[in-house]
Tab-separated table of C-alpha atoms and ligand atoms in Angstrom:
chain	number	residue	atom	x	y	z
A	12	UNK	CA	11.495	10.239	-37.547
A	13	UNK	CA	9.842	6.841	-38.439
A	14	UNK	CA	6.889	5.823	-36.395
A	15	UNK	CA	7.754	3.942	-33.288
A	16	UNK	CA	6.338	0.555	-32.341
A	17	UNK	CA	5.545	0.740	-28.727
A	18	UNK	CA	4.948	-2.367	-26.562
A	19	UNK	CA	4.052	-2.345	-23.035
A	20	UNK	CA	4.309	-5.364	-20.775
A	21	UNK	CA	4.701	-6.126	-17.152
A	22	UNK	CA	8.227	-6.642	-15.505
A	23	UNK	CA	8.815	-9.853	-14.163
A	24	UNK	CA	10.649	-10.524	-10.943
A	25	UNK	CA	14.446	-11.099	-11.239
A	26	UNK	CA	14.341	-10.354	-14.871
A	27	UNK	CA	17.188	-8.234	-16.436
A	28	UNK	CA	14.554	-5.519	-16.991
A	29	UNK	CA	14.301	-5.176	-13.184
A	30	UNK	CA	17.870	-3.563	-13.123
A	31	UNK	CA	17.062	-1.342	-16.043
A	32	UNK	CA	14.089	-0.032	-14.265
A	33	UNK	CA	15.916	0.245	-11.047
A	34	UNK	CA	18.597	2.232	-12.598
A	35	UNK	CA	16.002	4.561	-14.209
A	36	UNK	CA	14.116	5.172	-10.923
A	37	UNK	CA	17.082	5.666	-8.821
A	38	UNK	CA	18.479	8.318	-11.107
A	39	UNK	CA	15.280	10.079	-11.860
A	40	UNK	CA	13.680	10.169	-8.353
A	41	UNK	CA	16.495	10.408	-5.764
A	42	UNK	CA	14.788	12.835	-3.512
A	43	UNK	CA	11.790	10.693	-3.246
A	44	UNK	CA	13.122	7.231	-3.318
A	45	UNK	CA	16.534	7.907	-1.602
A	46	UNK	CA	17.693	4.581	-2.773
A	47	UNK	CA	20.820	3.180	-4.469
A	48	UNK	CA	20.241	1.191	-7.708
A	49	UNK	CA	20.675	-2.142	-5.684
A	50	UNK	CA	18.400	-1.069	-3.060
A	51	UNK	CA	15.981	-0.073	-5.794
A	52	UNK	CA	16.366	-3.463	-7.510
A	53	UNK	CA	15.505	-5.138	-4.205
A	54	UNK	CA	12.438	-3.038	-3.773
A	55	UNK	CA	11.363	-3.748	-7.114
A	56	UNK	CA	11.516	-7.364	-6.814
A	57	UNK	CA	9.641	-7.132	-3.488
A	58	UNK	CA	6.934	-5.040	-5.111
A	59	UNK	CA	6.364	-7.442	-7.895
A	60	UNK	CA	6.592	-10.487	-5.473
A	61	UNK	CA	3.717	-8.891	-3.183
A	62	UNK	CA	1.441	-8.884	-6.206
A	63	UNK	CA	-0.898	-5.963	-4.984
A	64	UNK	CA	0.425	-3.666	-7.840
A	65	UNK	CA	1.888	-3.994	-11.210
A	66	UNK	CA	5.420	-2.677	-12.741
A	67	UNK	CA	5.212	-1.923	-16.470
A	68	UNK	CA	8.151	-1.477	-18.910
A	69	UNK	CA	7.705	0.052	-22.254
A	70	UNK	CA	9.690	-1.272	-25.360
A	71	UNK	CA	10.192	1.161	-28.204
A	72	UNK	CA	11.211	-0.729	-31.302
A	73	UNK	CA	12.400	-3.540	-29.048
A	74	UNK	CA	14.405	-1.352	-26.761
A	75	UNK	CA	13.650	-0.600	-23.037
A	76	UNK	CA	12.252	3.055	-23.165
A	77	UNK	CA	10.319	3.527	-20.027
A	78	UNK	CA	8.637	2.337	-16.879
A	79	UNK	CA	5.566	3.117	-14.554
A	80	UNK	CA	3.921	1.445	-11.617
A	81	UNK	CA	0.440	0.730	-10.517
A	82	UNK	CA	0.826	1.050	-6.772
A	83	UNK	CA	-1.528	0.345	-3.795
A	84	UNK	CA	-0.030	3.067	-1.702
A	85	UNK	CA	2.340	6.224	-2.498
A	86	UNK	CA	4.823	8.306	-0.545
A	87	UNK	CA	3.681	10.555	2.292
A	88	UNK	CA	1.550	12.546	2.879
A	89	UNK	CA	-0.350	9.254	2.631
A	90	UNK	CA	-3.717	10.157	1.220
A	91	UNK	CA	-6.257	7.494	2.197
A	92	UNK	CA	-6.675	6.717	-1.623
A	93	UNK	CA	-5.844	3.845	-3.889
A	94	UNK	CA	-4.247	2.897	-6.401
A	95	UNK	CA	-1.756	5.119	-7.508
A	96	UNK	CA	0.098	5.713	-10.698
A	97	UNK	CA	3.627	6.061	-9.692
A	98	UNK	CA	7.307	6.437	-10.854
A	99	UNK	CA	6.513	7.287	-14.602
A	100	UNK	CA	9.761	7.550	-16.304
A	101	UNK	CA	10.733	7.615	-20.032
A	102	UNK	CA	14.548	7.502	-21.063
A	103	UNK	CA	15.392	10.894	-22.589
A	104	UNK	CA	16.278	9.446	-26.091
A	105	UNK	CA	12.604	8.092	-26.381
A	106	UNK	CA	10.724	11.157	-25.196
A	107	UNK	CA	8.052	12.991	-27.295
A	108	UNK	CA	7.249	9.599	-29.112
A	109	UNK	CA	4.078	8.664	-27.202
A	110	UNK	CA	5.773	6.308	-24.849
A	111	UNK	CA	4.695	8.363	-21.624
A	112	UNK	CA	1.280	8.567	-22.837
A	113	UNK	CA	1.123	4.822	-23.698
A	114	UNK	CA	2.306	3.980	-20.226
A	115	UNK	CA	-0.153	6.161	-18.581
A	116	UNK	CA	-2.950	4.655	-20.774
A	117	UNK	CA	-1.763	1.054	-19.698
A	118	UNK	CA	-1.756	1.966	-16.121
A	119	UNK	CA	-5.202	3.463	-16.303
A	120	UNK	CA	-6.462	0.122	-18.230
A	121	UNK	CA	-4.855	-2.076	-15.527
A	122	UNK	CA	-6.620	-0.217	-12.706
A	123	UNK	CA	-9.942	-0.495	-14.576
A	124	UNK	CA	-9.413	-4.197	-15.105
A	125	UNK	CA	-8.863	-4.691	-11.274
A	126	UNK	CA	-12.165	-3.009	-10.678
A	127	UNK	CA	-11.034	0.478	-9.662
A	128	UNK	CA	-12.927	3.551	-10.681
A	129	UNK	CA	-10.210	6.257	-10.375
A	130	UNK	CA	-6.425	6.347	-10.355
A	131	UNK	CA	-4.435	8.952	-8.323
A	132	UNK	CA	-0.762	10.487	-8.521
A	133	UNK	CA	1.516	13.083	-7.102
A	134	UNK	CA	3.498	15.304	-9.345
A	135	UNK	CA	5.700	18.368	-8.766
A	136	UNK	CA	6.395	19.332	-12.374
A	137	UNK	CA	4.573	17.123	-14.720
A	138	UNK	CA	1.055	18.466	-14.066
A	139	UNK	CA	0.658	19.672	-17.740
A	140	UNK	CA	1.609	16.495	-19.220
A	141	UNK	CA	-1.021	14.580	-16.942
A	142	UNK	CA	-3.551	17.437	-17.707
A	143	UNK	CA	-3.261	16.625	-21.510
A	144	UNK	CA	-4.096	13.160	-20.750
A	145	UNK	CA	-7.326	14.195	-18.900
A	146	UNK	CA	-6.191	14.205	-15.374
A	147	UNK	CA	-7.396	16.863	-13.001
A	148	UNK	CA	-5.882	18.370	-9.865
A	149	UNK	CA	-7.826	17.141	-6.805
A	150	UNK	CA	-5.711	19.065	-4.323
A	151	UNK	CA	-2.534	21.111	-3.978
A	152	UNK	CA	-0.022	20.513	-1.293
A	153	UNK	CA	3.300	21.160	0.116
A	154	UNK	CA	5.868	18.430	0.173
A	155	UNK	CA	8.898	19.297	2.222
A	156	UNK	CA	8.793	22.739	0.861
A	157	UNK	CA	7.881	21.988	-2.685
A	158	UNK	CA	4.604	22.587	-4.254
A	159	UNK	CA	3.035	19.251	-5.415
A	160	UNK	CA	-0.476	18.398	-7.019
A	161	UNK	CA	-2.424	15.383	-6.175
A	162	UNK	CA	-4.170	14.419	-9.533
A	163	UNK	CA	-6.987	11.910	-10.278
A	164	UNK	CA	-8.387	10.297	-13.444
A	165	UNK	CA	-11.593	8.480	-13.741
A	166	UNK	CA	-11.093	5.009	-15.260
B	10	COA	C1	7.039	13.393	-18.485
B	10	COA	C2	7.324	12.144	-19.443
B	10	COA	C3	6.986	10.855	-18.664
B	10	COA	C4	6.786	12.351	-20.674
B	10	COA	O1	7.164	11.165	-21.553
B	10	COA	P1	7.063	11.201	-23.017
B	10	COA	O2	7.147	9.761	-23.583
B	10	COA	O3	7.977	12.264	-23.654
B	10	COA	O4	5.411	11.803	-23.429
B	10	COA	P2	4.593	11.505	-24.764
B	10	COA	O5	5.656	11.454	-25.828
B	10	COA	O6	3.816	10.256	-24.585
B	10	COA	O7	3.867	12.941	-24.636
B	10	COA	C5	2.342	12.868	-24.549
B	10	COA	C6	1.948	14.291	-24.846
B	10	COA	O8	2.400	15.165	-23.642
B	10	COA	C7	3.186	16.172	-24.207
B	10	COA	N1	4.269	16.381	-23.088
B	10	COA	C8	5.380	15.652	-23.001
B	10	COA	N2	6.030	15.880	-21.871
B	10	COA	C9	5.314	17.107	-21.483
B	10	COA	C10	5.563	18.035	-20.372
B	10	COA	N3	6.766	17.874	-19.702
B	10	COA	N4	4.775	18.921	-20.197
B	10	COA	C11	3.628	19.229	-21.003
B	10	COA	N5	3.443	18.266	-21.920
B	10	COA	C12	4.114	17.448	-22.247
B	10	COA	C13	3.735	15.737	-25.505
B	10	COA	O9	4.055	16.743	-26.310
B	10	COA	C14	2.368	14.997	-26.001
B	10	COA	O10	1.498	15.829	-26.644
B	10	COA	P3	0.696	15.510	-27.884
B	10	COA	O11	0.055	14.236	-27.769
B	10	COA	O12	-0.222	16.627	-28.053
B	10	COA	O13	1.934	15.596	-28.901
B	10	COA	C15	8.836	12.207	-19.529
B	10	COA	O14	9.335	13.561	-19.983
B	10	COA	C16	9.818	11.899	-18.266
B	10	COA	O15	10.011	10.778	-17.900
B	10	COA	N6	10.173	12.925	-17.578
B	10	COA	C17	11.112	12.772	-16.332
B	10	COA	C18	10.394	12.038	-15.298
B	10	COA	C19	9.096	12.662	-14.854
B	10	COA	O16	8.738	13.845	-14.761
B	10	COA	N7	7.981	11.770	-14.516
B	10	COA	C20	6.736	12.151	-14.064
B	10	COA	C21	6.725	12.029	-12.634
B	10	COA	S1	5.235	12.483	-11.799
C-alpha cells in the first residue's frame, strides 16, 4: 500500500465535516452517546462553540478518515480530572495506517499547548492500542456492568 498522507485539523462549527464526524460518533458509540446523528450534530456544534475543548478530524490523502476530541469533561463516573481524550474513531477503511496514533498525538500536543501536564481517557476494549502509545492504566472500574480502564498519559 502506498504511504498515506495524514493531515489533522480542527473541525469548525457548521462545516460539512461536522455531519461526517456526527455520523461516525453516533454509529460507533451508541451505548455511550445514545444519540441520533442529528442530535450528535447539534452536540458537536455546541461543543465547538463552547471553545473549552477541541474537535479534530484526520484527513488521509484528502479524505475524512477519523476524529477525536479533547474534552474538559467525560461521561460518568465523573472522575474529577481534566482534560480527556474522547471519541477516538477511525473509519474502518483507513485503519492500520497510523491515523489513530496521529490523532492521539495531536490531542496530546493540544493538551500540552493548553498548559496541561496529563491527559485522561476511558476505554473498554482499546487498552492495548493506547498502551502501545505510552498510556498507562490509572484505575480499573465497572461501567454499567462492563469493565473499563481509566488511562493517563503525561504530556
Ligand atoms: C482503535 C482505533 C482508533 C485504531 O486506529 P488505527 O488508525 O487503526 O490505529 P493506528 O494505525 O494508528 O495503530 C497504531 C498502532 O496501534 C496498533 N493497533 C491498532 N489497533 C489496535 C488494537 N485494537 N489493539 C492493539 N493495537 C492496535 C497498530 O498495529 C499500530 O501499531 P504499530 O505502530 O506497531 O504498527 C480504530 O481501530 C477504531 O477507530 N476503532 C473503533 C473505535 C474505538 O475503539 N475507539 C477507541 C475508543 S476508546
